Amino acid sequence: MLRAVTSLPLPGSLHLRLRETGFVYYEDLCDGKGYGPEGNKLVKQWGIDEQLKRLASVPPTKSALDIWQEECTSPHIVTFSKAVDDLLDGGIVVGEITELCGAPGSGKTQMSLQVCVDVQIPRSFGGLEGEALFIDTSSGFTPARLKEMAEACVDHCQLVAFHQDQEDMGQQIENFTVDAVMQGVYYVATHDYVELLAAIYSINDFLHQKRQVRLVAVDSLAFPFRNGILNSLLRTRLLCDVMQELRMVAVKHNVAVLVTNQLTTKIGPGNSHLVPALGDSFGHYSNQRLMLGNLQRGRYAAVLFKSTRRQQSSAEFQILKSGIRDCSVSVK
Amino acid sequence: MARLCTQMNPLLEERVLKRLHQRKIFTIVDILQENADKLIQITKLSYKEILQIRQNIIANYSAFPVKGIDAYNEILSNTALIPSGIESLDAMIGGGFLTGKIYEVCGSSGSGKTQLCLTVSAHIAHDFKQEVHYIDTKTDFSGKRVQEVLESKGYHDEVIGAVMERIRVTRIKDVYELFSFLQHLKTSLHHDQDGHHSVRIIILDSLPALFFPFLGKNLNDGKISLFFHCKRMSTYELPSYTVLYVMIHLLSGLTLMNQMANTMKYIVTEYHVTFLVVNLAMQLLEEENVAGDGSNECIPQDGNLVICDTMKPALGKYWLDIPCTRLFIHKINSTERRQIAVMKSTSLSTKKRCKVLINQKGVISALGSE
């Protein structure tokens, strides 16, 4: 069983030239030890020497034990709601994609803003001391709201520092100010799906420059894709590419990726119900799906819809002026 | 190797090959298809020599018949039944997964496909002391979850560590990397084949993630990229219809799917392993003139038109008959109960169903299997 050259992601013109010169299998070009005399000549002539080697390289294999160790040491970003953090096994996981979905007014943007603040908490307070990149597609980003949350967070940390009275805390709290928090959030506004794609494909370069960034939030991923694209196959393909890119970014730069999604009505025969938008295939791509909902009297619910490591369960939280907080009295 | 070379036959000298190459005869298929008279003209060899070359090639490269009884004995001695470790599932699929076959698990998102794969890999790595290959296409593999499943069985930490060491996870990002990995796996399986089978199961979670990026490429926007390629290709002075033909083939993911299915089938039959593939079931609202089978929910509309709410595996019709058995997993009522049904099989009754639970112990069998 040989490997056909068509299974290499080369441009069409090269495939055609390989066919024209009678190379059907990769093994004709390269027999495991090195290129054959003919193959070598062609590959050098076309300048695809390095490219071919990279394309045919074997992806690394790890044992489950290694992956477990990596998972155990990877940090989390707290949401300031203990119940939601417990639901997510400690908060938003760094190195993975977390999807938030919910109806309008269910707290998706609030949660995104809160996490943008929380990622900046200094290390001595158990934070990540990172920065955040916020990609806004639906103009939901409100600096004033971010400032409110930042103020509350800084106040909280000052209070902790005052009570704990540790030296490193005291030093770090001086730099942890509202202005610093506001400066630590990079904001990108996009207006249609083309701009969003461009923004997502430039995250990689951006993170090369800003190595402090530990969180990328896309709010909302669904919005630009729900208007403007009529061909649903194209939409699915673009979304898959986007998710693949985000996953690459998450793993390569070790950042947490948070995307928000909307809800849609699925009309079945006889009944209809609300489901996350963007279709089944997108749902398949997302590893962790957290559904948010607005209960009555200022209470919000978070339900873990899909996760490989946690069971489906739910938590309640509330949104105050200071940001996301636990419900002080749990109703269960 | 498919390309003609001097090692194939003493008559195929450098000078002869050069002449053949000038006439665009490169591979063994080319030389077998070409008219003998023409070959004499091209190569300046005698008719007898041409026949000798051809017979030699045919003898070396064709499959040869084996006696039925030998083939049967070979299968008997090499095939194994690998229990999944989930009692009700094993009872349903006749004891376990048969080697030499491709199994598919399909279900909607969040139905427990990955959970099933994680549990099965943990069980097999523990019970058989063999390596399990887990190909992970969307970073779904969770070491914590596997550890939790093993811990809930009450194993010692050292045992858990050893078991997890045996689960080999490869994370790939596209279908091309899958090819690279499968080729590599093929070579490594070939080396340690003699007598003992070090790997008996390969899990691929999940397949659609590899092929969704090809969606829609040969539809509306396909024309654009086709046009684009044609413009670039025009420098090579080829008849334009050839270019068009080739481009259509290269662009569609179907070619890749075909090659992948071939490679998988080769690996499972040659090295006696099982392939467990995860597929997504998508809900399709269809207007059909005929009523679906009993498992679908159909409501008669005006006239004889019926709208069916069916769950269908993704990846289109081509993929449908690649796996020998397709298991369909779906939620029933509560959060942890699941039903697994045989959707398609070459050896099992498609009426079979079983019930499982998903909890912190992984996927375990529930009472009430039929």
XYZ file of C-alpha atoms in Angstrom:
702
model
C 0.000 0.000 0.000
C 1.701 3.143 -1.203
C 0.866 6.739 -0.527
C -0.567 8.557 -3.513
C 0.944 11.964 -4.156
C -2.583 13.385 -4.330
C -2.773 12.865 -0.576
C -0.163 15.587 -0.101
C -1.468 19.145 0.231
C 0.497 20.487 -2.719
C -0.881 23.102 -5.102
C -2.815 21.763 -8.072
C -0.168 22.803 -10.558
C 2.460 20.678 -8.829
C 0.118 17.709 -8.686
C -0.358 18.026 -12.376
C 3.368 18.243 -13.053
C 4.004 15.181 -10.902
C 1.408 13.334 -12.890
C 2.920 14.523 -16.159
C 6.323 13.197 -15.144
C 4.861 9.899 -14.018
C 5.086 10.168 -10.254
C 1.930 8.640 -8.838
C 3.147 7.591 -5.404
C 5.126 9.407 -2.782
C 7.381 6.360 -2.498
C 8.451 6.924 -6.117
C 9.891 10.244 -5.058
C 11.267 9.206 -1.721
C 11.808 5.662 -0.478
C 12.055 6.312 3.234
C 15.827 6.743 3.216
C 15.888 9.684 0.852
C 14.894 10.840 -2.574
C 15.612 8.618 -5.536
C 17.917 10.073 -8.205
C 15.043 11.134 -10.457
C 12.848 12.353 -7.623
C 15.720 14.298 -6.148
C 16.342 16.136 -9.395
C 12.702 17.128 -9.797
C 12.191 18.126 -6.186
C 15.314 20.307 -6.226
C 14.318 21.789 -9.565
C 10.890 22.792 -8.275
C 12.239 23.926 -4.936
C 9.790 21.858 -2.888
C 12.450 19.923 -1.028
C 11.735 21.328 2.422
C 8.023 21.602 1.805
C 7.674 17.932 0.908
C 9.603 16.819 3.940
C 7.425 18.918 6.224
C 4.218 17.754 4.597
C 5.106 14.100 4.890
C 6.396 14.330 8.453
C 4.652 12.137 10.995
C 2.641 13.958 13.675
C 3.987 13.315 17.184
C 2.383 10.674 19.381
C 2.018 11.136 23.112
C 0.821 8.767 25.765
C -2.379 9.444 27.676
C -0.239 9.857 30.764
C 1.643 12.796 29.244
C -1.622 14.421 28.219
C -3.024 13.921 31.698
C 0.018 15.587 33.222
C -0.310 18.514 30.826
C -3.977 18.872 31.697
C -3.291 18.808 35.415
C -0.732 21.599 35.189
C -2.594 23.868 32.761
C -3.992 26.946 34.515
C -7.588 28.153 34.643
C -9.122 31.600 34.459
C -11.629 32.111 37.258
C -14.999 33.673 36.494
C -15.569 35.067 40.025
C -18.496 32.743 40.421
C -17.504 29.677 42.430
C -20.435 27.686 41.128
C -19.528 28.315 37.476
C -15.861 27.616 38.154
C -16.738 24.278 39.733
C -18.876 23.485 36.717
C -15.876 24.072 34.463
C -13.484 22.207 36.739
C -11.775 25.373 37.957
C -12.634 27.988 35.374
C -11.975 28.644 31.684
C -9.207 26.266 30.656
C -6.095 27.673 29.031
C -5.201 25.911 25.791
C -8.739 25.020 24.832
C -11.832 26.494 23.248
C -14.859 27.146 25.419
C -18.132 28.005 23.764
C -20.754 30.110 25.527
C -24.200 30.048 24.039
C -27.411 31.630 25.101
C -30.358 33.794 24.174
C -29.992 37.579 24.034
C -29.516 38.955 27.539
C -28.290 35.717 29.025
C -24.946 37.172 30.077
C -22.609 35.988 27.328
C -20.943 39.349 26.775
C -20.875 40.045 30.521
C -19.098 36.757 31.082
C -16.609 37.542 28.302
C -15.816 40.959 29.770
C -15.471 39.493 33.248
C -12.968 36.922 32.036
C -11.013 39.670 30.237
C -10.540 41.343 33.641
C -9.901 38.139 35.576
C -7.116 36.945 33.305
C -5.071 39.952 34.476
C -5.127 39.198 38.206
C -1.499 39.127 39.452
C 0.212 35.804 40.050
C 0.488 36.172 43.799
C -3.307 36.332 43.924
C -3.585 33.084 42.008
C -4.187 34.767 38.675
C -2.455 34.485 35.334
C -1.167 38.046 35.064
C -1.933 37.965 31.372
C -3.666 40.173 28.873
C -6.752 39.674 26.742
C -7.682 40.063 23.101
C -11.339 40.850 22.504
C -12.718 40.414 18.992
C -16.077 42.122 18.820
C -18.430 41.419 15.929
C -21.732 42.707 17.226
C -20.628 45.930 18.954
C -21.338 44.445 22.346
C -18.106 45.652 23.902
C -18.764 48.392 26.449
C -15.607 50.007 27.917
C -17.634 51.586 30.724
C -18.842 48.178 31.826
C -15.336 46.780 31.607
C -14.168 49.626 33.812
C -16.809 48.859 36.425
C -15.711 45.244 36.550
C -12.045 46.250 36.660
C -12.701 48.614 39.564
C -14.474 45.890 41.512
C -11.688 43.422 40.785
C -8.928 45.835 41.788
C -10.813 46.737 44.992
C -11.183 43.068 45.794
C -7.493 42.389 45.282
C -6.541 45.386 47.415
C -8.736 44.065 50.169
C -7.085 40.659 49.936
C -3.633 42.259 49.967
C -4.560 44.345 53.014
C -5.707 41.299 54.965
C -3.003 38.890 53.860
C -0.155 41.374 54.178
C 2.336 39.469 52.059
C 5.294 41.218 50.527
C 4.930 40.100 46.901
C 1.234 40.847 46.994
C 1.934 44.352 48.153
C 4.338 44.919 45.300
C 2.078 43.488 42.642
C -1.041 45.290 43.818
C 0.648 48.623 43.152
C 0.876 47.843 39.458
C -2.569 46.309 39.336
C -4.699 49.374 38.758
C -7.884 50.034 36.807
C -5.897 51.785 34.084
C -3.512 48.850 33.796
C -6.448 46.476 33.462
C -8.038 48.626 30.776
C -4.722 48.749 28.948
C -4.401 45.008 29.092
C -7.442 44.422 26.901
C -6.822 44.649 23.165
C -9.959 45.347 21.232
C -10.689 44.476 17.601
C -14.000 45.412 16.008
C -15.152 43.589 12.889
C -18.256 44.271 10.868
C -18.770 41.285 8.622
C -17.545 37.744 8.289
C -14.704 38.617 5.945
C -13.280 41.017 8.516
C -13.792 38.438 11.230
C -11.916 35.814 9.225
C -9.103 38.286 8.637
C -8.997 39.097 12.351
C -8.925 35.433 13.322
C -6.193 34.583 10.848
C -4.045 37.413 12.187
C -4.312 36.308 15.844
C -1.267 34.106 15.396
C 0.947 37.008 14.335
C -0.537 39.252 16.989
C 0.263 36.749 19.719
C 3.825 36.492 18.493
C 4.227 40.167 19.343
C 2.077 40.248 22.490
C 3.247 37.247 24.411
C 1.381 38.361 27.534
C -2.006 37.586 26.022
C -3.569 34.536 27.645
C -7.172 34.941 26.534
C -8.821 35.417 23.159
C -12.543 36.171 23.281
C -14.709 36.238 20.142
C -18.064 37.819 20.849
C -20.066 36.773 19.003
C -18.808 34.186 16.586
C -22.299 33.472 15.341
C -23.443 36.975 14.485
C -21.499 37.640 11.256
C -22.113 34.121 10.010
C -25.838 34.354 10.420
C -26.261 37.160 7.949
C -24.481 37.549 4.683
C -23.703 33.932 3.887
C -26.435 32.239 1.972
C -24.608 29.074 1.024
C -24.817 26.923 4.130
C -22.082 24.563 2.958
C -19.722 27.480 2.584
C -20.700 28.658 6.039
C -19.956 25.278 7.574
C -16.626 25.118 5.822
C -15.573 28.596 6.914
C -16.642 27.886 10.486
C -14.643 24.684 10.514
C -11.599 26.542 9.237
C -12.098 29.197 11.908
C -12.386 26.616 14.670
C -9.329 24.782 13.394
C -7.356 28.027 13.402
C -8.553 28.958 16.895
C -7.627 25.517 18.162
C -4.177 25.856 16.656
C -3.775 29.275 18.318
C -4.997 27.922 21.662
C -2.515 25.069 21.682
C 0.455 26.845 20.118
C 0.366 29.988 22.255
C -1.228 28.364 25.288
C -4.138 30.792 25.480
C -7.741 30.262 26.470
C -10.213 30.830 23.643
C -13.750 31.887 24.452
C -16.338 32.082 21.685
C -19.963 33.014 22.065
C -22.819 31.646 20.048
C -26.459 32.520 19.727
C -29.566 30.398 19.818
C -31.866 29.497 17.004
C -35.228 27.823 16.720
C -35.159 24.363 15.291
C -38.409 23.490 13.649
C -39.129 19.822 13.685
C -42.258 18.025 12.632
C -44.883 18.915 15.198
C -42.657 20.721 17.669
C -39.902 23.272 17.719
C -37.273 24.107 20.282
C -34.317 26.391 20.899
C -30.892 25.046 20.039
C -27.466 26.669 19.707
C -27.037 28.306 16.313
C -24.566 27.477 13.539
C -25.715 23.919 13.089
C -24.815 20.392 14.068
C -21.390 20.434 12.512
C -20.294 23.442 14.541
C -21.602 21.766 17.690
C -19.441 18.809 16.791
C -16.375 21.012 16.585
C -16.804 22.664 19.950
C -15.273 20.710 22.851
C -16.874 22.541 25.738
C -20.263 24.097 25.453
C -21.709 26.183 28.237
C -25.315 27.289 27.859
C -26.275 30.481 29.688
C -29.812 31.513 30.486
C -31.589 34.295 32.247
C -33.770 33.094 35.110
C -36.090 35.511 36.829
C -35.133 38.095 39.494
C -31.556 38.743 38.425
C -30.515 35.118 38.523
C -28.705 33.462 35.682
C -28.085 29.815 34.992
C -25.123 28.098 33.373
C -25.544 24.567 32.067
C -22.642 22.493 30.844
C -24.031 21.051 27.619
C -21.056 19.258 26.278
C -17.718 18.388 27.779
C -15.390 15.423 27.563
C -14.328 15.531 31.167
C -17.287 16.771 33.165
C -20.784 15.467 33.456
C -23.694 17.534 32.334
C -24.616 19.739 35.269
C -25.710 23.264 36.038
C -24.932 26.239 38.243
C -26.457 29.589 39.091
C -24.824 32.977 39.142
C -25.846 36.606 39.181
C -24.642 39.698 37.388
C -24.079 42.667 39.682
C -22.587 46.060 39.050
C -19.252 44.593 40.070
C -19.535 41.744 37.558
C -20.269 38.030 37.666
C -20.802 36.757 41.210
C -22.221 33.726 42.962
C -25.812 33.732 44.089
C -25.450 34.242 47.819
C -28.435 32.020 48.589
C -28.666 28.988 46.390
C -32.110 27.896 45.329
C -32.085 24.219 44.602
C 6.834 0.833 -6.434
C 4.620 1.711 -9.289
C 7.237 3.582 -11.273
C 9.356 1.620 -13.688
C 12.951 1.282 -12.636
C 16.027 -0.696 -13.577
C 15.714 -3.050 -10.598
C 12.447 -4.478 -11.880
C 13.859 -6.391 -14.774
C 17.350 -6.770 -16.275
C 15.894 -5.907 -19.663
C 14.734 -2.510 -18.451
C 18.032 -0.767 -18.948
C 18.616 2.914 -18.414
C 18.502 3.572 -22.132
C 15.220 1.657 -22.545
C 13.666 3.530 -19.646
C 14.667 6.850 -21.147
C 12.918 5.976 -24.375
C 9.817 4.890 -22.495
C 9.803 8.091 -20.467
C 9.959 10.155 -23.612
C 6.747 8.507 -24.727
C 5.139 9.147 -21.336
C 5.308 5.545 -20.165
C 6.266 5.833 -16.534
C 4.451 3.279 -14.429
C 3.829 -0.435 -14.561
C 0.221 0.286 -15.399
C 1.346 2.336 -18.390
C 3.563 -0.412 -19.724
C 0.908 -3.094 -19.278
C -1.689 -1.026 -21.044
C 0.429 -0.041 -24.005
C 0.181 -1.975 -27.222
C 3.032 -4.496 -27.650
C 3.802 -3.357 -31.218
C 4.244 0.181 -30.036
C 6.494 -0.914 -27.197
C 8.722 -2.741 -29.692
C 8.952 0.455 -31.709
C 9.747 2.567 -28.686
C 12.167 0.322 -26.866
C 13.779 -1.423 -29.858
C 13.475 -4.687 -27.935
C 12.220 -7.930 -29.450
C 8.656 -9.126 -29.054
C 9.865 -11.962 -26.859
C 11.647 -9.570 -24.536
C 8.611 -7.332 -24.223
C 6.493 -10.334 -23.293
C 9.089 -11.393 -20.757
C 9.085 -7.971 -19.120
C 5.327 -7.937 -18.931
C 5.038 -11.439 -17.504
C 7.706 -10.662 -14.989
C 5.904 -7.535 -13.856
C 2.571 -9.319 -13.672
C 4.076 -12.153 -11.660
C 5.669 -9.742 -9.220
C 2.846 -7.316 -8.756
C -0.385 -9.247 -9.038
C -2.206 -10.886 -6.194
C -2.014 -14.651 -6.252
C -4.801 -17.064 -5.386
C -4.799 -18.896 -2.079
C -6.731 -22.050 -1.324
C -9.997 -21.405 0.420
C -9.087 -23.625 3.349
C -5.761 -21.821 3.804
C -7.443 -18.451 3.762
C -9.967 -19.706 6.295
C -7.301 -21.055 8.615
C -5.325 -17.861 8.288
C -8.351 -15.844 9.324
C -9.138 -18.231 12.181
C -5.650 -18.023 13.608
C -5.271 -14.269 13.287
C -8.691 -12.857 13.971
C -9.560 -11.874 17.478
C -12.649 -10.692 19.229
C -11.838 -7.691 21.359
C -14.405 -7.085 24.089
C -15.149 -3.431 24.617
C -15.505 -4.023 28.348
C -19.081 -2.736 28.353
C -21.211 -5.846 28.960
C -24.402 -4.799 27.244
C -22.537 -3.492 24.205
C -20.482 -6.665 23.950
C -23.619 -8.771 24.146
C -25.098 -6.767 21.320
C -22.129 -6.887 18.959
C -21.508 -10.585 19.513
C -18.771 -10.533 22.109
C -16.647 -7.637 20.992
C -15.027 -5.902 18.060
C -13.758 -8.233 15.353
C -10.310 -7.515 14.018
C -10.085 -6.865 10.329
C -13.195 -4.713 10.373
C -14.008 -1.040 10.486
C -16.616 -0.049 13.060
C -18.313 3.290 13.195
C -19.996 5.024 16.108
C -22.284 7.806 15.079
C -24.454 10.112 17.092
C -25.402 13.734 17.440
C -23.154 16.187 19.228
C -22.994 15.550 22.962
C -24.438 12.040 22.682
C -21.398 10.339 24.168
C -19.341 9.187 21.186
C -16.058 10.413 22.624
C -16.976 9.043 26.065
C -17.491 5.622 24.486
C -14.111 5.821 22.755
C -12.316 6.898 25.915
C -13.899 4.098 27.941
C -13.177 1.460 25.309
C -9.549 2.550 24.983
C -9.093 2.484 28.774
C -10.624 -1.009 29.004
C -8.623 -2.504 26.186
C -5.344 -0.960 27.334
C -5.973 -2.440 30.774
C -7.444 -5.851 29.938
C -5.148 -6.806 27.062
C -1.925 -5.061 28.053
C -1.689 -3.855 24.491
C -1.197 -0.478 22.960
C -4.244 1.400 21.807
C -3.812 4.031 19.139
C -6.072 7.021 19.556
C -6.142 9.502 16.695
C -7.598 12.743 17.950
C -8.669 15.270 15.335
C -10.247 17.957 17.503
C -8.320 17.773 20.772
C -11.175 15.959 22.452
C -9.022 13.413 24.220
C -9.030 14.026 27.950
C -6.387 12.404 30.104
C -8.245 13.461 33.233
C -11.342 11.628 32.098
C -9.434 8.420 31.330
C -7.760 8.655 34.706
C -11.150 9.112 36.363
C -12.570 6.067 34.587
C -9.617 3.915 35.635
C -9.635 5.226 39.180
C -13.319 4.438 39.591
C -12.486 0.780 38.854
C -10.306 0.789 41.946
C -6.978 0.156 40.234
C -3.700 1.132 41.847
C -1.938 4.271 40.768
C 0.929 2.310 39.193
C -1.542 0.230 37.185
C -3.325 3.372 36.040
C -0.020 4.923 35.022
C 0.981 1.845 33.037
C -2.412 1.644 31.334
C -2.315 5.310 30.391
C 1.178 4.881 29.065
C -0.225 2.271 26.670
C -2.816 4.620 25.205
C -0.958 6.372 22.420
C -2.620 9.607 21.408
C -1.822 11.353 18.159
C -3.320 14.758 17.572
C -3.710 15.648 13.946
C -5.087 18.792 12.405
C -6.035 17.774 8.885
C -6.590 14.793 6.667
C -3.102 15.041 5.182
C -1.560 14.477 8.573
C -3.806 11.462 8.931
C -2.243 10.016 5.799
C 1.247 10.657 7.115
C 0.351 8.986 10.388
C -1.376 5.972 8.825
C 1.601 5.377 6.539
C 3.914 5.570 9.517
C 1.675 3.235 11.511
C 1.607 0.805 8.615
C 5.387 0.637 8.535
C 5.700 0.184 12.281
C 3.011 -2.521 12.311
C 4.801 -4.262 9.478
C 8.032 -4.405 11.471
C 6.660 -5.999 14.606
C 4.156 -8.266 12.955
C 5.768 -11.694 13.346
C 3.388 -13.693 15.444
C 2.436 -11.230 18.127
C 0.073 -8.372 17.590
C 1.118 -5.350 19.567
C -1.763 -3.176 18.429
C -5.281 -4.513 18.019
C -7.389 -1.379 17.944
C -7.081 2.049 16.383
C -9.618 4.694 17.355
C -10.246 7.693 15.137
C -12.173 10.493 16.825
C -13.580 12.133 14.795
C -13.812 11.720 11.066
C -16.141 14.531 9.912
C -13.831 17.153 11.397
C -11.309 16.136 8.746
C -13.686 16.452 5.842
C -15.804 19.470 6.708
C -13.106 21.803 5.371
C -13.808 20.377 1.917
C -17.514 21.107 2.047
C -19.022 23.221 -0.647
C -15.795 23.329 -2.574
C -17.213 21.679 -5.651
C -20.430 23.632 -5.517
C -20.937 27.332 -6.105
C -17.506 28.568 -5.223
C -15.864 25.539 -6.804
C -16.203 27.214 -10.155
C -14.265 30.205 -8.957
C -11.325 28.230 -7.696
C -11.429 26.101 -10.806
C -11.218 29.201 -12.896
C -8.408 30.498 -10.759
C -6.409 27.324 -11.188
C -7.001 27.256 -14.923
C -5.556 30.682 -15.269
C -2.465 29.694 -13.372
C -2.173 26.445 -15.220
C -2.299 27.984 -18.652
C 1.455 28.475 -18.583
C 2.005 24.757 -18.901
C 0.424 24.562 -22.333
C -1.935 21.713 -21.770
C -5.270 21.169 -23.366
C -7.681 22.994 -21.118
C -10.083 20.080 -20.723
C -7.338 17.973 -19.080
C -6.748 20.745 -16.591
C -10.421 21.009 -15.812
C -10.753 17.289 -15.367
C -7.784 17.023 -13.049
C -8.769 20.024 -10.990
C -12.248 18.729 -10.318
C -10.740 15.550 -8.998
C -8.088 17.133 -6.879
C -10.417 19.662 -5.364
C -13.026 17.351 -4.038
C -12.491 15.733 -0.700
C -13.928 12.580 -2.182
C -10.552 11.591 -3.628
C -9.010 11.897 -0.214
C -11.858 10.032 1.425
C -11.427 7.233 -1.054
C -7.704 7.011 -0.406
C -8.256 7.128 3.317
C -10.828 4.333 3.198
C -8.390 2.282 1.133
C -5.561 2.786 3.583
C -7.798 1.925 6.523
C -9.033 -1.244 4.866
C -5.492 -2.233 4.021
C -4.342 -1.762 7.602
C -7.247 -3.663 9.156
C -6.938 -6.666 6.868
C -3.155 -6.905 6.654
C -2.342 -6.349 10.303
C -5.515 -7.754 11.887
C -6.564 -4.686 13.785
C -9.909 -3.019 14.395
C -10.660 0.511 13.343
C -13.209 2.349 15.465
C -14.269 5.542 13.744
C -16.432 8.319 15.151
C -18.907 9.969 12.861
C -21.424 12.700 13.470
C -25.129 12.129 13.007
C -26.833 15.168 11.620
C -30.457 15.925 11.750
C -31.856 16.411 8.313
C -35.301 17.614 7.595
C -36.284 15.969 4.395
C -39.241 15.920 2.198
C -39.724 12.426 1.009
C -42.421 10.694 -0.909
C -41.961 7.437 0.887
C -42.355 6.872 4.573
C -39.122 6.196 6.415
C -38.545 3.117 8.516
C -39.864 2.740 12.031
C -37.042 4.545 13.760
C -37.898 7.855 12.155
C -40.528 10.192 13.264
C -42.747 10.864 10.298
C -45.782 13.006 10.120
C -47.949 12.819 7.062
C -48.465 16.144 5.385
C -50.921 17.001 2.667
C -51.116 14.357 0.003
C -48.493 11.641 0.080
C -45.650 14.019 0.891
C -44.010 13.157 4.180
C -41.536 15.223 6.129
C -39.041 12.998 7.864
C -36.961 14.048 10.796
C -34.089 11.664 10.342
C -30.686 11.394 11.883
C -28.192 10.615 9.200
C -24.469 10.059 9.427
C -22.427 12.904 7.961
C -19.916 12.573 5.145
C -22.366 11.699 2.417
C -23.293 8.546 0.632
C -19.799 7.490 -0.349
C -18.732 6.831 3.212
C -21.907 4.946 4.112
C -20.713 1.522 3.039
C -17.093 1.732 4.201
C -17.634 0.606 7.831
C -18.889 -2.933 8.294
C -20.949 -2.045 11.347
C -22.453 1.278 12.257
C -23.565 1.833 15.830
C -25.916 4.683 16.561
C -25.766 6.195 20.025
C -28.425 8.558 21.259
C -29.787 10.124 24.402
C -32.920 8.794 25.993
C -34.760 11.113 28.323
C -32.334 11.581 31.179
C -28.861 13.070 31.080
C -26.912 9.891 31.640
C -28.905 7.207 29.840
C -27.980 6.327 26.290
C -29.189 3.759 23.817
C -26.867 2.161 21.313
C -28.454 0.606 18.257
C -27.055 -1.275 15.296
C -27.789 0.952 12.348
C -26.068 -1.049 9.660
C -24.103 -4.246 9.813
C -22.824 -7.039 7.658
C -23.059 -9.576 10.465
C -25.440 -8.336 13.152
C -29.170 -7.896 13.190
C -30.114 -4.257 12.812
C -32.922 -4.686 15.312
C -30.488 -5.017 18.185
C -30.371 -2.363 20.866
C -28.664 -1.953 24.200
C -28.719 0.569 26.979
C -25.756 2.168 28.674
C -25.138 4.794 31.294
C -22.541 7.516 31.201
C -21.289 8.576 34.591
C -17.976 9.088 36.309
C -17.098 5.424 35.737
C -17.209 6.061 32.010
C -19.689 4.229 29.832
C -21.171 1.292 31.712
C -23.889 -1.138 30.805
C -27.362 -0.519 32.113
C -29.973 -3.098 32.888
C -32.683 -3.814 30.408
C -30.748 -4.686 27.276
C -32.723 -6.479 24.643
